[in-house]
Each structure stands twice: as C-alpha cells, then as structure tokens.
C-alpha positions as a printed Julia matrix, in Angstrom:
466×3 Matrix{Float64}:
 -15.45  -133.03   3.15
 -17.04  -135.18   0.42
 -16.81  -138.61  -1.19
 -15.82  -139.27  -4.77
 -17.38  -142.03  -7.12
 -15.28  -144.57  -5.67
 -16.46  -143.51  -2.17
 -13.08  -142.27  -1.13
 -13.17  -139.38   1.23
 -12.02  -136.16  -0.34
 -10.87  -133.3    2.1
 -10.83  -129.87   0.52
  -8.36  -127.71   2.49
  -7.93  -123.86   2.52
  -4.74  -122.59   3.8
  -4.92  -119.69   6.21
  -1.76  -119.7    8.23
   0.86  -121.92   9.86
   2.6   -122.38  13.04
   5.82  -120.22  13.29
   7.96  -120.51  16.57
   5.14  -122.4   18.18
   2.52  -119.78  17.47
   0.0   -119.55  14.77
   0.55  -116.89  12.05
  -1.14  -115.8    8.71
   0.32  -116.62   5.61
   1.78  -120.0    4.25
   5.37  -120.27   3.3
   5.59  -124.09   3.36
   2.98  -126.08   1.71
   2.5   -129.82   2.31
   3.48  -132.21  -0.61
   0.71  -134.59  -2.05
   0.57  -137.74   0.15
   1.53  -135.95   3.37
  -0.26  -137.12   6.56
  -3.29  -135.32   7.82
  -3.68  -134.99  11.75
  -6.76  -133.97  13.72
  -6.17  -130.71  15.37
  -6.3   -130.97  19.34
  -7.92  -128.39  21.52
  -4.58  -126.75  22.0
  -4.02  -126.23  18.47
  -7.68  -124.67  18.03
  -7.04  -122.4   21.09
  -3.79  -121.21  19.6
  -5.43  -120.39  16.39
  -8.79  -118.98  17.63
  -7.81  -117.71  21.03
  -4.19  -116.7   21.31
  -2.98  -115.81  24.67
  -2.36  -112.07  24.09
  -2.92  -109.38  26.57
  -4.42  -106.99  23.83
  -7.28  -109.17  23.14
 -11.06  -109.72  24.14
 -13.29  -112.66  24.28
 -16.52  -112.33  22.16
 -17.69  -116.07  22.29
 -16.88  -119.6   21.51
 -15.93  -121.18  18.13
 -18.76  -123.2   16.6
 -19.15  -125.96  16.96
 -17.16  -126.35  20.02
 -18.36  -125.52  23.54
 -15.22  -124.35  25.31
 -12.79  -122.69  22.77
 -12.79  -119.05  23.09
 -13.05  -116.95  20.03
 -11.11  -113.56  20.56
 -10.62  -110.33  18.84
  -7.12  -108.81  18.54
  -7.94  -105.19  19.82
  -5.27  -103.34  17.85
  -5.82  -104.43  14.45
  -9.67  -104.62  15.15
  -9.69  -100.9   15.82
  -7.06   -99.58  13.88
  -8.12  -100.92  10.55
 -11.93  -100.3   10.86
 -14.65  -102.77  11.36
 -18.19  -103.55  10.42
 -21.01  -105.43  11.91
 -23.63  -106.6    9.46
 -26.77  -108.72   9.7
 -30.72  -108.91   8.91
 -32.89  -106.97  11.32
 -33.38  -109.05  14.42
 -29.93  -111.06  14.45
 -28.77  -109.26  17.2
 -26.41  -106.74  16.04
 -26.96  -104.09  18.7
 -26.2   -106.72  21.24
 -23.04  -107.53  19.31
 -21.93  -103.78  19.38
 -22.64  -103.65  23.14
 -20.86  -106.89  24.0
 -17.89  -105.74  21.98
 -17.63  -102.36  23.71
 -18.32  -103.65  27.14
 -15.44  -106.08  26.7
 -13.19  -103.35  25.1
 -13.59  -100.54  27.83
 -13.32  -103.31  30.73
  -9.84  -104.01  29.58
  -9.23  -100.56  28.38
 -11.2    -98.23  30.89
  -9.81   -95.0   29.42
 -11.23   -95.45  25.95
 -12.81   -92.84  24.05
 -16.06   -94.06  22.13
 -18.62   -92.1   20.41
 -21.74   -94.06  19.28
 -24.21   -92.41  16.71
 -27.48   -93.88  17.93
 -30.66   -93.07  15.5
 -33.16   -95.1   17.56
 -32.13   -94.16  21.16
 -31.08   -97.81  21.94
 -27.63   -97.81  23.47
 -28.37   -95.43  26.62
 -29.78   -98.64  28.31
 -26.74  -100.68  27.44
 -24.3    -98.32  29.05
 -25.89   -97.28  32.46
 -22.78   -96.85  34.46
 -19.94   -96.46  31.97
 -21.63   -94.26  29.37
 -22.81   -90.54  28.99
 -25.94   -90.0   27.12
 -26.72   -86.99  24.85
 -29.79   -85.82  22.96
 -31.45   -82.63  21.72
 -32.13   -81.69  25.35
 -28.69   -81.81  26.7
 -26.47   -81.44  23.58
 -25.8    -77.75  22.69
 -24.25   -78.12  19.2
 -23.92   -74.55  17.86
 -24.83   -73.79  14.44
 -21.56   -71.78  13.76
 -19.54   -75.16  14.12
 -20.69   -76.19  10.7
 -18.45   -75.79   7.83
 -19.26   -74.24   4.39
 -20.51   -77.61   2.75
 -22.77   -78.21   5.86
 -24.12   -74.49   5.72
 -24.86   -75.29   1.9
 -26.65   -78.62   2.71
 -28.66   -77.09   5.55
 -29.81   -73.68   4.04
 -30.16   -74.39   0.25
 -32.17   -77.19  -1.18
 -30.74   -79.12  -4.13
 -33.83   -78.5   -6.0
 -33.84   -74.71  -5.18
 -34.02   -72.41  -8.19
 -30.85   -70.4   -8.11
 -28.81   -72.7   -6.15
 -25.46   -71.35  -7.53
 -26.42   -67.76  -6.83
 -27.52   -68.73  -3.18
 -24.16   -70.66  -2.69
 -22.21   -67.68  -3.84
 -24.25   -65.21  -1.61
 -24.09   -67.58   1.54
 -20.26   -67.9    0.96
 -19.57   -64.28   0.98
 -21.99   -63.39   3.87
 -20.71   -66.23   6.06
 -16.92   -65.17   5.73
 -18.13   -61.49   6.57
 -20.32   -62.61   9.76
 -17.31   -64.92  10.92
 -14.75   -62.34  10.72
 -16.92   -59.45  12.29
 -17.63   -61.54  15.35
 -13.88   -62.34  15.82
 -11.54   -59.62  16.85
  -8.52   -61.81  17.87
  -4.95   -61.91  16.32
  -6.12   -64.68  13.98
  -8.85   -62.82  12.37
  -7.01   -62.34   9.07
  -6.78   -66.32   8.97
 -10.41   -66.91   9.24
 -12.09   -68.79   6.33
 -15.65   -69.87   6.0
 -14.76   -73.22   7.55
 -12.99   -71.89  10.5
 -15.08   -72.96  13.5
 -15.42   -69.59  15.34
 -18.92   -68.25  16.53
 -20.67   -65.8   14.55
 -23.98   -64.04  15.44
 -27.05   -64.84  13.34
 -27.86   -61.04  13.44
 -24.5    -60.11  11.87
 -25.37   -62.8    9.21
 -28.75   -60.94   8.54
 -27.13   -57.66   8.39
 -24.61   -59.01   5.82
 -27.48   -60.32   3.73
 -29.36   -57.25   4.04
 -26.33   -55.02   3.01
 -25.63   -57.21  -0.04
 -29.02   -57.46  -1.03
 -29.79   -53.7   -0.65
 -27.06   -52.97  -3.18
 -28.94   -54.46  -6.12
 -31.46   -52.68  -8.21
 -33.59   -55.46  -9.5
 -36.05   -57.52  -7.07
 -35.25   -60.56  -9.03
 -31.54   -60.16  -8.21
 -32.19   -60.09  -4.52
 -34.0    -63.48  -4.46
 -30.99   -65.5   -3.16
 -30.66   -63.08  -0.29
 -34.5    -63.18   0.7
 -34.48   -66.95   0.42
 -31.39   -67.39   2.67
 -32.79   -64.8    5.23
 -36.04   -66.61   5.34
 -34.3    -69.99   6.04
 -32.33   -68.42   8.94
 -35.46   -67.01  10.32
 -37.26   -70.33  10.14
 -34.52   -72.46  11.8
 -34.15   -69.9   14.69
 -37.82   -69.61  15.42
 -38.63   -73.35  15.28
 -37.9    -75.09  18.72
 -36.98   -78.25  17.14
 -33.78   -76.68  16.04
 -33.04   -74.97  19.43
 -30.23   -77.54  20.24
 -28.38   -75.82  17.28
 -30.12   -72.27  16.9
 -30.61   -71.22  20.26
 -29.46   -67.64  21.01
 -27.51   -68.85  23.87
 -25.18   -70.84  21.54
 -23.24   -67.93  20.29
 -20.45   -68.07  22.89
 -17.23   -70.02  21.96
 -18.14   -73.35  23.45
 -15.97   -75.73  21.21
 -13.69   -77.03  23.92
 -16.85   -77.73  26.09
 -18.49   -79.58  23.14
 -15.41   -81.55  22.45
 -14.33   -82.51  25.97
 -18.14   -83.69  26.83
 -18.61   -85.78  23.64
 -15.19   -87.24  23.48
 -14.85   -87.69  27.08
 -11.97   -85.59  28.25
 -11.39   -86.52  31.04
 -12.88   -90.05  30.77
 -14.27   -90.03  34.32
 -15.11   -93.72  34.41
 -17.25   -93.21  31.54
 -15.59   -93.84  28.32
 -18.79   -94.09  25.91
 -20.58   -91.33  24.56
 -24.22   -92.21  23.11
 -25.59   -89.44  20.83
 -29.27   -89.9   20.38
 -30.33   -88.72  17.23
 -33.91   -89.82  17.37
 -35.15   -86.4   18.34
 -33.2    -84.42  15.51
 -35.61   -83.3   12.81
 -35.26   -85.66   9.69
 -34.27   -82.74   7.26
 -31.13   -81.95   9.37
 -30.16   -85.44  10.72
 -27.6    -85.81   7.7
 -25.92   -82.44   8.62
 -25.78   -83.36  12.23
 -24.13   -86.61  11.59
 -21.72   -84.82   9.29
 -20.88   -82.23  11.8
 -20.3    -84.79  14.7
 -18.13   -87.01  12.59
 -16.2    -84.08  11.26
 -15.56   -82.64  14.79
 -14.28   -86.08  15.83
 -11.97   -86.51  12.71
 -10.82   -82.7   12.44
 -10.03   -82.66  16.26
  -7.91   -85.9   16.04
  -6.23   -84.69  12.91
  -5.19   -81.44  14.32
  -4.25   -82.89  17.81
  -2.5    -86.27  16.87
   1.07   -84.7   16.84
   0.72   -84.29  20.6
   2.1    -87.05  22.79
  -1.07   -86.67  25.12
  -3.52   -87.1   22.23
  -5.91   -90.18  22.43
  -7.55   -92.41  19.58
 -11.29   -92.14  19.16
 -13.77   -94.84  18.04
 -16.75   -93.77  16.1
 -19.85   -96.13  15.79
 -22.22   -95.42  13.11
 -25.45   -97.28  13.63
 -27.79   -97.49  10.51
 -24.58   -96.69   8.5
 -26.47   -97.21   5.25
 -28.55   -94.12   5.98
 -25.52   -91.87   6.37
 -23.02   -93.31   4.02
 -25.28   -94.7    1.22
 -24.21   -96.21  -1.98
 -23.49   -93.79  -4.75
 -26.46   -95.24  -6.83
 -28.79   -94.12  -3.89
 -30.16   -90.41  -3.28
 -28.22   -88.84  -0.74
 -27.62   -85.27   0.5
 -23.84   -86.07   0.65
 -22.13   -84.43   3.56
 -22.34   -87.28   6.23
 -21.32   -89.69   3.44
 -18.39   -87.72   2.36
 -17.19   -87.41   5.96
 -17.46   -91.12   6.88
 -15.57   -91.89   3.61
 -12.73   -89.53   4.74
 -12.62   -91.27   8.12
 -12.66   -94.54   6.37
  -9.69   -93.66   4.09
  -7.68   -91.49   6.39
  -8.9    -92.08  10.04
  -6.36   -94.58  11.0
  -3.67   -92.08  10.21
  -4.98   -89.71  12.94
  -6.15   -92.12  15.54
  -9.84   -92.35  14.51
 -11.51   -95.87  14.24
 -14.74   -96.29  12.33
 -17.22   -99.0   13.16
 -20.17   -99.52  10.85
 -23.52  -101.13  11.81
 -26.04  -102.21   9.22
 -28.59  -104.54   8.17
 -28.27  -103.55   4.43
 -24.59  -103.8    3.63
 -25.47  -103.58  -0.24
 -26.85  -100.05   0.45
 -23.48   -98.87   2.14
 -21.06   -96.7    0.23
 -18.55   -99.3   -1.11
 -15.49   -96.98  -0.52
 -16.46   -97.09   3.14
 -17.12  -100.76   3.5
 -14.3   -101.69   1.58
 -11.97   -99.91   4.17
 -12.97  -102.24   7.2
 -10.32  -104.53   7.9
 -12.55  -106.96  10.01
 -16.29  -107.88   9.22
 -18.52  -109.39  11.77
 -21.5   -110.98   9.78
 -24.56  -112.36  11.32
 -27.47  -113.91   9.45
 -28.17  -112.3    5.98
 -31.41  -113.3    4.27
 -31.14  -111.16   1.16
 -29.2   -112.56  -1.68
 -28.06  -109.17  -2.87
 -26.57  -108.44   0.61
 -24.98  -111.7    0.78
 -23.24  -111.22  -2.68
 -22.06  -107.62  -1.5
 -20.59  -109.08   1.61
 -18.81  -111.75  -0.23
 -16.98  -109.26  -2.28
 -16.26  -107.13   0.99
 -14.9   -109.94   3.02
 -11.17  -109.72   3.79
 -11.01  -113.44   3.72
 -13.05  -116.52   4.16
 -14.06  -119.81   2.55
 -17.15  -120.7    0.55
 -18.39  -122.71   3.52
 -18.53  -119.49   5.83
 -20.54  -117.73   3.12
 -23.0   -120.66   2.34
 -23.71  -120.66   6.27
 -24.92  -116.94   6.34
 -28.55  -117.63   5.64
 -28.66  -120.44   8.19
 -26.81  -118.72  11.21
 -28.83  -118.65  14.39
 -29.21  -115.61  16.59
 -25.97  -114.8   18.43
 -24.07  -116.59  15.87
 -21.67  -114.64  13.42
 -18.87  -115.1   10.81
 -15.81  -113.05  11.82
 -13.28  -112.43   9.14
 -10.19  -110.02   8.71
  -7.5   -108.4   10.63
  -9.27  -108.46  13.95
  -9.24  -112.36  14.19
  -6.45  -114.9   13.88
  -8.18  -116.98  11.43
 -11.88  -116.62   9.85
 -14.26  -118.37  12.22
 -17.79  -118.96  13.28
 -18.6   -117.78  16.53
 -21.5   -118.39  19.04
 -21.48  -115.1   20.86
 -21.31  -114.93  24.58
 -24.54  -114.24  26.55
 -24.99  -110.39  27.32
 -26.82  -109.64  30.51
 -30.18  -108.07  30.09
 -29.34  -104.9   32.15
 -26.35  -104.14  29.68
 -28.3   -104.89  26.22
 -29.39  -101.98  24.07
 -33.25  -101.33  24.12
 -33.89  -102.88  20.68
 -36.47  -105.4   21.29
 -39.35  -105.49  18.74
 -42.78  -105.23  20.29
 -44.5   -108.69  20.54
 -47.89  -108.79  18.95
 -49.35  -111.98  20.39
 -48.34  -110.89  23.8
 -49.61  -107.24  23.53
 -52.87  -108.4   22.02
 -53.39  -111.04  24.73
 -53.24  -108.71  27.53
 -56.73  -107.59  28.94
 -55.72  -104.12  29.36
 -57.23  -101.02  27.33
 -55.36   -98.11  26.47
 -57.0    -95.42  28.72
 -57.18   -91.72  27.89
 -54.39   -90.68  30.26
 -51.93   -92.69  28.03
 -53.45   -91.33  24.82
 -53.13   -87.71  26.21
 -49.73   -88.08  27.48
 -48.56   -89.52  23.95
 -49.98   -86.53  22.25
 -48.48   -84.24  24.67
 -45.15   -85.83  24.1
 -45.78   -85.87  20.31
 -46.59   -82.37  20.14
 -43.32   -81.41  22.18
 -41.24   -83.63  19.99
 -40.32   -86.03  22.58
 -39.63   -89.64  21.5
 -40.41   -92.85  23.56
 -38.09   -93.5   26.25
C-alpha cells in the first residue's frame, strides 16, 4: 500500500486464489473489474485461507501479524512433493524441523522418518518417539555398497590409473559376490546386487588377477586396491562398515531398524553421522539414501508398503551445486530421490543455511519452501528463484525476520504466509545451541586435568561430544 502524488491511497493486490463453494482454493478464474469495492478480511476469512479445517493438516504457528489465526501445513502435499527448510545459522532451522516432525508424528503415529544428522543434534529432540543410531550401534556392512560407491570409496579421483583400477574392481567385485552366494539367483547377481561377499574372497580375486600379469607396472591397480581394503579393514574408525562380523546377510535387519518396521511407538530414526570419518561420510550418506529409495522402489507395488520421509540436514554438504567440488555419489542419489521419489513413496526434506550451494535440480523439486532469515544476498536471490510462489513483499522481509519467524510458500500451505512458529518445549528441541562466550568466560571455574584427560581419551577413541 502506498500513496500517489495526490495522496490517494494505492493498493497493490496479488491474486493467489478465490472462494469456491465457501472454501478458499488456489487459482483465480473470476477477476474483479476496475472500480469494484474492496472489503476488509474478517477473522473467519483469514482462518479459512491460512488454517483450513482439514483432518490432514498440522498447526505450526500463527499468521503474522495476528496473534490467534493459526498457520497450518497440509500434510499430504507438504510431504508428497518434498520440502526445504532454509535460513541463516542460528535462525532456528533445527527447531523448525523438530516442531514439524513432532506435529506430524503426533497426528500420524505410524510414520516412518529417517533423519541424517551430521552434528548429533536430533537425539535429544526425540527422546520418547525416536531411535538413535551412530557408529557404535549401526552396523552398515560394506557389501551393501553398489559399484559407484565402491569406486568412490576405494579409488581416489586423483589416483593415477583410475580407469584401470575401476576395471579391476568391477571384475573382482562381481567374482567375489558370486563366490559368496550359492543360491538359485546366483546367475542374476551383478556388481550392484546387495548380497554379502567376503573381503578374503575379494583379496583372492585381486591376487589371482594380478598374478596373471608379467609386468609389475600392470599389477599396480591390483596392489592399490588390495592395500585400500587392508587399510579400511584394519582401521577401527571404519569398524561399523568393515568389521569381520558383518559378512552375514543382515539386509533385512538393517532396513527394519532404520525404516522402523514395525514402528513400535518410535516412528523417527536419527542417524548420527558425526562419528563417521570425513573421507567416507559422502559414501555413507549415499548408501543410506539409496537403501531408502531402492527399498521403496521395489516394495511400492505391495499394498502393505509404507511411505518414508528422509530428512537431509546440512543438505549443501551432500547435494552441492554442480559448480562446487563434490565426490558425487550422495548428490546423485539425492537428485534421484528429488526427481523420482514421490512415485515410490519417498519424501525428501532438505535443511540448509546455504541454499545457493545446494544442487539446483534438488531444490527446484521442493514443492514447499520454509524460509527463515537469510542475511546473504546471494542466498536470498537463489531462494527467490526457487520459491514456488510469493510476493515481492515476502522476499523483502527475509533479512528482517525474527527468530522463530519464517515465510512459507508452495504446495504445503493454502497461500503464501509469514508465520510466527509455535514455541517448542526445551525437552523436545535439538541440541543445537551455540556456546555462549560471555557466560562461559564469566564463570569462575577452571578446566581441571580430569576434564582434559577425559577429553583426550574420547578424542583418541574417536568419540564426539554427547
């Protein structure tokens, strides 16, 4: 609203929808003529637009600037068409994720939610309705990896003779898989088939293939791959994948634990990735994401199959834009889920403080975008292009949003809206508070030797802060 040169009030109107059969609906078929009267919206009107009385919706907050008009998300379009929660560091993204999930599982207690948690924040948020996995209790066998993930883990991009190593690994992997499987499907096994194989069989295959060569130079690919297997098998940091106890066929156990079959009153799985060595975390994310997608793709034809929601925290790390350096497997898998997941019942939720660093093909597939305060102009520009709908006034407000405020736009909301999020009880929040310098430095307590020694012990054992 603004005034012209003659001090006449000029009202700029953007059409989002209209009343149809007494209910608000997207799209406009009948536009008002010039000179038509303008009426103030009543509380009932606003409630019908922003908080329609539908059974499959959840309240997340109140419409700004009102104090009593609820803002609701429509569960089906919100989940089935993917979503993203974006905002600068410290604006409350993790609490928004927790609030949304708590409201969803309260209404749908038999949900199946998997949260990829790179900083071990979400275990505290779901103490009673979640199951929490880390490198100490999550057995993720190496043989679950497909060929691309094997390539990424065992062969460096800068490795000399990379093509030769890939050819060797492909042949020996197929041989090891077939040798370890004697069932009726042996002839159908490929390098990507998730059947167990023994590392000893892989070593034997590498030795046999390498022994047939006359020149030591030609044996380098075999030697490099053998050395890499030995390195991973002997390093305790990789025990959650390469322990000798993981050769048994545990695929059903891995899937039922992570995907919560049965739910058993705990519909949420949080996967703590903070203890995963940095050089393989991309492969682990790719593997976990692919397990969710592949299982859903194969099982969706069964009537008993259930949809799954996959939350990717710090999404810019695993699905970076193509202009940034990336090992690739996690990005490719998240892109596949973004493009094809809805057909097989896999919903993707992206969470990031750097939307401009996320793969455009992933973010563009998100039907609903919840945007918190964004300070970076490049990020705001990127979000502006990605928003399904929204006025310039909403975009102008992004740098000035308060904590717990957000702009919601897209399929999961009846109309674009600015929302003051509901307060989330402290015992249901993620552990994501930043250390307070003034408070910490004001306390008259010295760090004693016991704390230092325990910290060093945990450091050496690879344990992160709890």
